[in-house]
Short mmCIF file of C-alpha atoms in Angstrom, two decimals:
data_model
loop_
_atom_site.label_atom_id
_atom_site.label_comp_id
_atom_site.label_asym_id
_atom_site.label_seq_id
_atom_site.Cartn_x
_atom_site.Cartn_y
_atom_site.Cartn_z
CA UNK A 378 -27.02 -11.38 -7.97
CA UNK A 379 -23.57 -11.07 -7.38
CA UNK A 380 -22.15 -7.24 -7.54
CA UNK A 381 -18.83 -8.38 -8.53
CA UNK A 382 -19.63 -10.56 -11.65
CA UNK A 383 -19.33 -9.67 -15.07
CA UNK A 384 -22.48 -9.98 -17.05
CA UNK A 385 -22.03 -11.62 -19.65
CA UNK A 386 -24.65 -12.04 -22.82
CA UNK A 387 -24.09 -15.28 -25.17
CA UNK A 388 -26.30 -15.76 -28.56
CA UNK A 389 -25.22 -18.05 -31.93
CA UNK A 390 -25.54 -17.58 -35.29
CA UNK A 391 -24.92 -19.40 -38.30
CA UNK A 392 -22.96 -18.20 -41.52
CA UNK A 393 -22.79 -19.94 -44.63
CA UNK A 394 -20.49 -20.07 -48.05
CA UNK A 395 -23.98 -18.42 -49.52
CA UNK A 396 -22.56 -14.76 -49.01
CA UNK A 397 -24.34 -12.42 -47.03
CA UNK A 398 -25.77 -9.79 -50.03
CA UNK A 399 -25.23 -6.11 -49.27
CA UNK A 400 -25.73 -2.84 -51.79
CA UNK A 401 -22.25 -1.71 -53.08
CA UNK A 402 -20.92 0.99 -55.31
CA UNK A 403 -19.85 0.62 -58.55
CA UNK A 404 -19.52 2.76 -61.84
CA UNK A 405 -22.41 3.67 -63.50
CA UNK A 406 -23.48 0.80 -65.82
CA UNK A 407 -21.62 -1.74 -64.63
CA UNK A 408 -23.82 -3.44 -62.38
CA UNK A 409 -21.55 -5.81 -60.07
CA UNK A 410 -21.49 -9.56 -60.25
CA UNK A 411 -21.34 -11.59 -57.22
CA UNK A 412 -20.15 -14.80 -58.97
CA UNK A 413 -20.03 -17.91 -56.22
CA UNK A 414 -20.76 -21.74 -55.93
CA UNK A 415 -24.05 -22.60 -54.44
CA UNK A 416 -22.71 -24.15 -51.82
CA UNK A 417 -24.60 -24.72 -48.58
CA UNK A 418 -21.68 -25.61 -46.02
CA UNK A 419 -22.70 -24.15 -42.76
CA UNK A 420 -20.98 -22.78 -39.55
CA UNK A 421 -22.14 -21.27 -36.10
CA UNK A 422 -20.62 -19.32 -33.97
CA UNK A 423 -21.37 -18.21 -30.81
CA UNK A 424 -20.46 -14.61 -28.81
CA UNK A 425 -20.25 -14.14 -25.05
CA UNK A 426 -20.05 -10.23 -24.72
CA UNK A 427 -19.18 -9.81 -21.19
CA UNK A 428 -19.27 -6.31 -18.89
CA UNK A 429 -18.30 -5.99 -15.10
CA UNK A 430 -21.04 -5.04 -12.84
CA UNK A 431 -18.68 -3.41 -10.43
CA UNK A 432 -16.30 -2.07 -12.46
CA UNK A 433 -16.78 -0.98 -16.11
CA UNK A 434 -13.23 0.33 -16.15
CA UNK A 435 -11.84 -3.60 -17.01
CA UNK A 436 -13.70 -2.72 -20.46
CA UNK A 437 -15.69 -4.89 -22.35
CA UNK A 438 -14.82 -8.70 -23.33
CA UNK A 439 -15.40 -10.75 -26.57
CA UNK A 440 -15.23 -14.67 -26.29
CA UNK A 441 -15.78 -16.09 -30.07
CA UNK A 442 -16.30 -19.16 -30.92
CA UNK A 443 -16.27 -20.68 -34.18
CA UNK A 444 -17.38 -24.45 -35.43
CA UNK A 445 -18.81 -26.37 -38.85
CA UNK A 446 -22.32 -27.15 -37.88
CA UNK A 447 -24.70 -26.04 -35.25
CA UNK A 448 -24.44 -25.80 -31.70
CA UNK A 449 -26.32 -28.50 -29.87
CA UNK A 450 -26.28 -28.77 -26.26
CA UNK A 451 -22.86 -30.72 -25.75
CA UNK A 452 -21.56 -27.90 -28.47
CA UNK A 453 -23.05 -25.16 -26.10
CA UNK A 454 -21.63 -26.89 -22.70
CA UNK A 455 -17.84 -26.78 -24.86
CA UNK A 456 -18.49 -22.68 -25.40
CA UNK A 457 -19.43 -22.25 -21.59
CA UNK A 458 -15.72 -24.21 -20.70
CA UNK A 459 -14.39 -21.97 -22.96
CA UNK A 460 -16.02 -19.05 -20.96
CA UNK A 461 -14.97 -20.14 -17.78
CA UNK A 462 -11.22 -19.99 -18.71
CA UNK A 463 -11.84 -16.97 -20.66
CA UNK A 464 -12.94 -15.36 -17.27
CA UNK A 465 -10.60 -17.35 -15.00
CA UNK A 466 -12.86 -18.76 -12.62
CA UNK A 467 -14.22 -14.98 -11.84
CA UNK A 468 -17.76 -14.91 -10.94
CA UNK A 469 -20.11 -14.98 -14.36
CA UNK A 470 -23.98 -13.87 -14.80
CA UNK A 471 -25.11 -15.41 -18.44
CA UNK A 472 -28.03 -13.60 -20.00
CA UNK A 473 -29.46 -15.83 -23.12
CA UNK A 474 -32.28 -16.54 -25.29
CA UNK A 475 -35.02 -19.17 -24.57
CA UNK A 476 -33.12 -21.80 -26.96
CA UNK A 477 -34.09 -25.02 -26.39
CA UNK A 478 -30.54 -26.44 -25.84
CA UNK A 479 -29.88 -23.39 -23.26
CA UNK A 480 -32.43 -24.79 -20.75
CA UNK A 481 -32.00 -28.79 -21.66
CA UNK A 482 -32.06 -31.25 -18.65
CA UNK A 483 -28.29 -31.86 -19.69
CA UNK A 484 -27.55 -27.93 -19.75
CA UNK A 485 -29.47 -27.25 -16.48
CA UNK A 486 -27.36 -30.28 -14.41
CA UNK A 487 -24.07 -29.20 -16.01
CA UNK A 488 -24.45 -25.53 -14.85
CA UNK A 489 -25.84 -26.87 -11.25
CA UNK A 490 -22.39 -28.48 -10.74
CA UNK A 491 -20.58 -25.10 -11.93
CA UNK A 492 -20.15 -22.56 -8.98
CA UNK A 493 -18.81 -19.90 -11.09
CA UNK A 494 -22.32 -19.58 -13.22
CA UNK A 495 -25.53 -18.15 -12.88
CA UNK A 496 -27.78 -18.28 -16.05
CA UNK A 497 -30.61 -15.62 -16.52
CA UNK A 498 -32.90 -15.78 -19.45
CA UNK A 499 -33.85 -13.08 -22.01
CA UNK A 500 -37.50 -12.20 -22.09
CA UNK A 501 -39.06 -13.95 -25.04
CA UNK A 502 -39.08 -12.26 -28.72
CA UNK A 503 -36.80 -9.47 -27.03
CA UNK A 504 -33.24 -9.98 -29.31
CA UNK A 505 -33.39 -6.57 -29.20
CA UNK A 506 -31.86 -6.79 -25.44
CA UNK A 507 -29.14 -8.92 -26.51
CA UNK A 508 -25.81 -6.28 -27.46
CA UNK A 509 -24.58 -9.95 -29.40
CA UNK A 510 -27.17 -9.43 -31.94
CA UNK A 511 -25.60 -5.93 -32.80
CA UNK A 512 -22.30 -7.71 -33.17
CA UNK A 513 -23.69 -10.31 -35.67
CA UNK A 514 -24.72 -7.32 -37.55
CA UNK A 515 -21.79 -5.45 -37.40
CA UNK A 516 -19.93 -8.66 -38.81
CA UNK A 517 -22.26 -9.52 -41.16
CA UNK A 518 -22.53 -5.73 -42.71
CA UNK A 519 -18.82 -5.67 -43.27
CA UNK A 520 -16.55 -8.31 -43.21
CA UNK A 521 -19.27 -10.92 -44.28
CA UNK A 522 -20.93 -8.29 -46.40
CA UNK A 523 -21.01 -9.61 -50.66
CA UNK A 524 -18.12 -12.52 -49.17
CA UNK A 525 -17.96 -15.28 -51.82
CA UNK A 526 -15.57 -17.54 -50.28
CA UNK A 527 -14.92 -20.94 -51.94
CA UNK A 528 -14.40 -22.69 -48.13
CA UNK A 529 -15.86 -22.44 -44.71
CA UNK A 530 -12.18 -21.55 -43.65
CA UNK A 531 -12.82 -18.33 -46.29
CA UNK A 532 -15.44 -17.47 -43.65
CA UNK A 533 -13.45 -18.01 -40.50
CA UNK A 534 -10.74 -16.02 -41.46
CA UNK A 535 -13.50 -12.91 -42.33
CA UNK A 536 -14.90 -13.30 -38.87
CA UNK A 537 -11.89 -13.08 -37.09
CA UNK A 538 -11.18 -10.00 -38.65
CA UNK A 539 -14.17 -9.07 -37.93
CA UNK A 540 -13.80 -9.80 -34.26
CA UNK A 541 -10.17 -8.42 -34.34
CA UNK A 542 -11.82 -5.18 -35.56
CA UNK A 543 -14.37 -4.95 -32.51
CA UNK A 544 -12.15 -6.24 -29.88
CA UNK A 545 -9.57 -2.81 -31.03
CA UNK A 546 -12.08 -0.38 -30.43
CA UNK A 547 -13.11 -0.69 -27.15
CA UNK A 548 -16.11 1.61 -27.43
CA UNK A 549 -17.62 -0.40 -29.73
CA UNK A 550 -18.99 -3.23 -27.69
CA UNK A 551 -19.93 -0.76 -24.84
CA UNK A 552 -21.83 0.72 -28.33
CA UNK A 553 -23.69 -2.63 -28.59
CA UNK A 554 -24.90 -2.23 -24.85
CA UNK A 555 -25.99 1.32 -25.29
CA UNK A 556 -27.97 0.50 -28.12
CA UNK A 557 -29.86 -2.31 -25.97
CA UNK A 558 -31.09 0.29 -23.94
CA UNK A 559 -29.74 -1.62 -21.24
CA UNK A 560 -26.37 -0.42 -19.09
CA UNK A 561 -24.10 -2.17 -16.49
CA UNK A 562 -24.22 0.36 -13.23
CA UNK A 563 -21.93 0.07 -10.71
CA UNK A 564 -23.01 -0.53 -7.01
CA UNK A 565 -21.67 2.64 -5.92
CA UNK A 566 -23.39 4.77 -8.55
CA UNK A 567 -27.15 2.91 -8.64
CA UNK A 568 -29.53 5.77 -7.22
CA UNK A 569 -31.81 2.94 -5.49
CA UNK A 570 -28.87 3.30 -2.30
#
């Protein structure tokens, strides 16, 4: 593996005009109504929470990406263009799940032709080593949290906040990491040398 790429960890998930049902506060006796349409338009988005190996000083980065639907392979190949400019051509390690559109025939020969990317693969059943599933929660605890929005762009505009909230703190992703267990080392630092 290169020393001087960032690792980067990518994961979906879908959200839905169906809001996301979380305890709340109210005054006693007046239980709260979550009044909504049943509705079941569907997005997915997808996360690429990237940290340097070399240098963890150039902070953590968010890449979001929002669409109606799911992500299918030629849906997945868009996000990974969008990753590439994101980084600027820099050198990129992707850690994902074992989704079956991550390892396609079409996936596998459209990374082979990208020099940029190397693509590792999360152990199986482990989302726990993915710091992307912390930021789903995060998302989905607050800004998605009792939403009862009447359109999918109701939604989008509650993510981005969302993300706008994460990307200001920039402890917070490097939270999502520590929680994993896992942690980005640099070369100079790894006790192994």
């Amino acid at each position: 593996m290169n020393t001087r790429a960032w690792i980067v960890f990518l994961d979906e998930s879908g959200v839905s005009l169906l809001p996301q049902i979380r305890r709340t506060y109210s005054p006693r006796g007046r239980t709260p109504l979550l009044r909504h349409r049943l509705n079941w338009k569907r997005a997915s988005m997808a996360g690429a929470l990237g940290y340097h190996s070399a240098d963890p000083d150039r902070g953590a980065r968010l890449c979001f990406h929002l669409k109606p639907g799911s992500y299918d392979t030629a849906g997945l190949i868009e996000v990974l263009e969008q990753v590439k400019v994101f980084y600027c051509g820099e050198r990129v390690v992707l850690v994902w799940d074992g989704l079956s559109a991550h390892w396609s025939r079409a996936m596998r020969a459209w990374v082979a032709e990208q020099d940029w990317l190397t693509l590792e693969r999360l152990p199986a059943y482990a989302p726990e080593l993915n710091p992307v599933e912390l930021l789903w929660s995060s998302l989905k605890k607050r800004e998605l949290a009792n939403l009862a929005g009447d359109h999918l762009a109701d939604v989008a505009d509650a993510t981005e906040q969302g993300i706008h909230r994460i990307t200001a703190d920039p402890r917070l992703p490097w939270s999502f990491l520590a929680h994993t267990g896992l942690t980005i080392c640099p070369p100079n630092l790894r006790k192994d040398q």
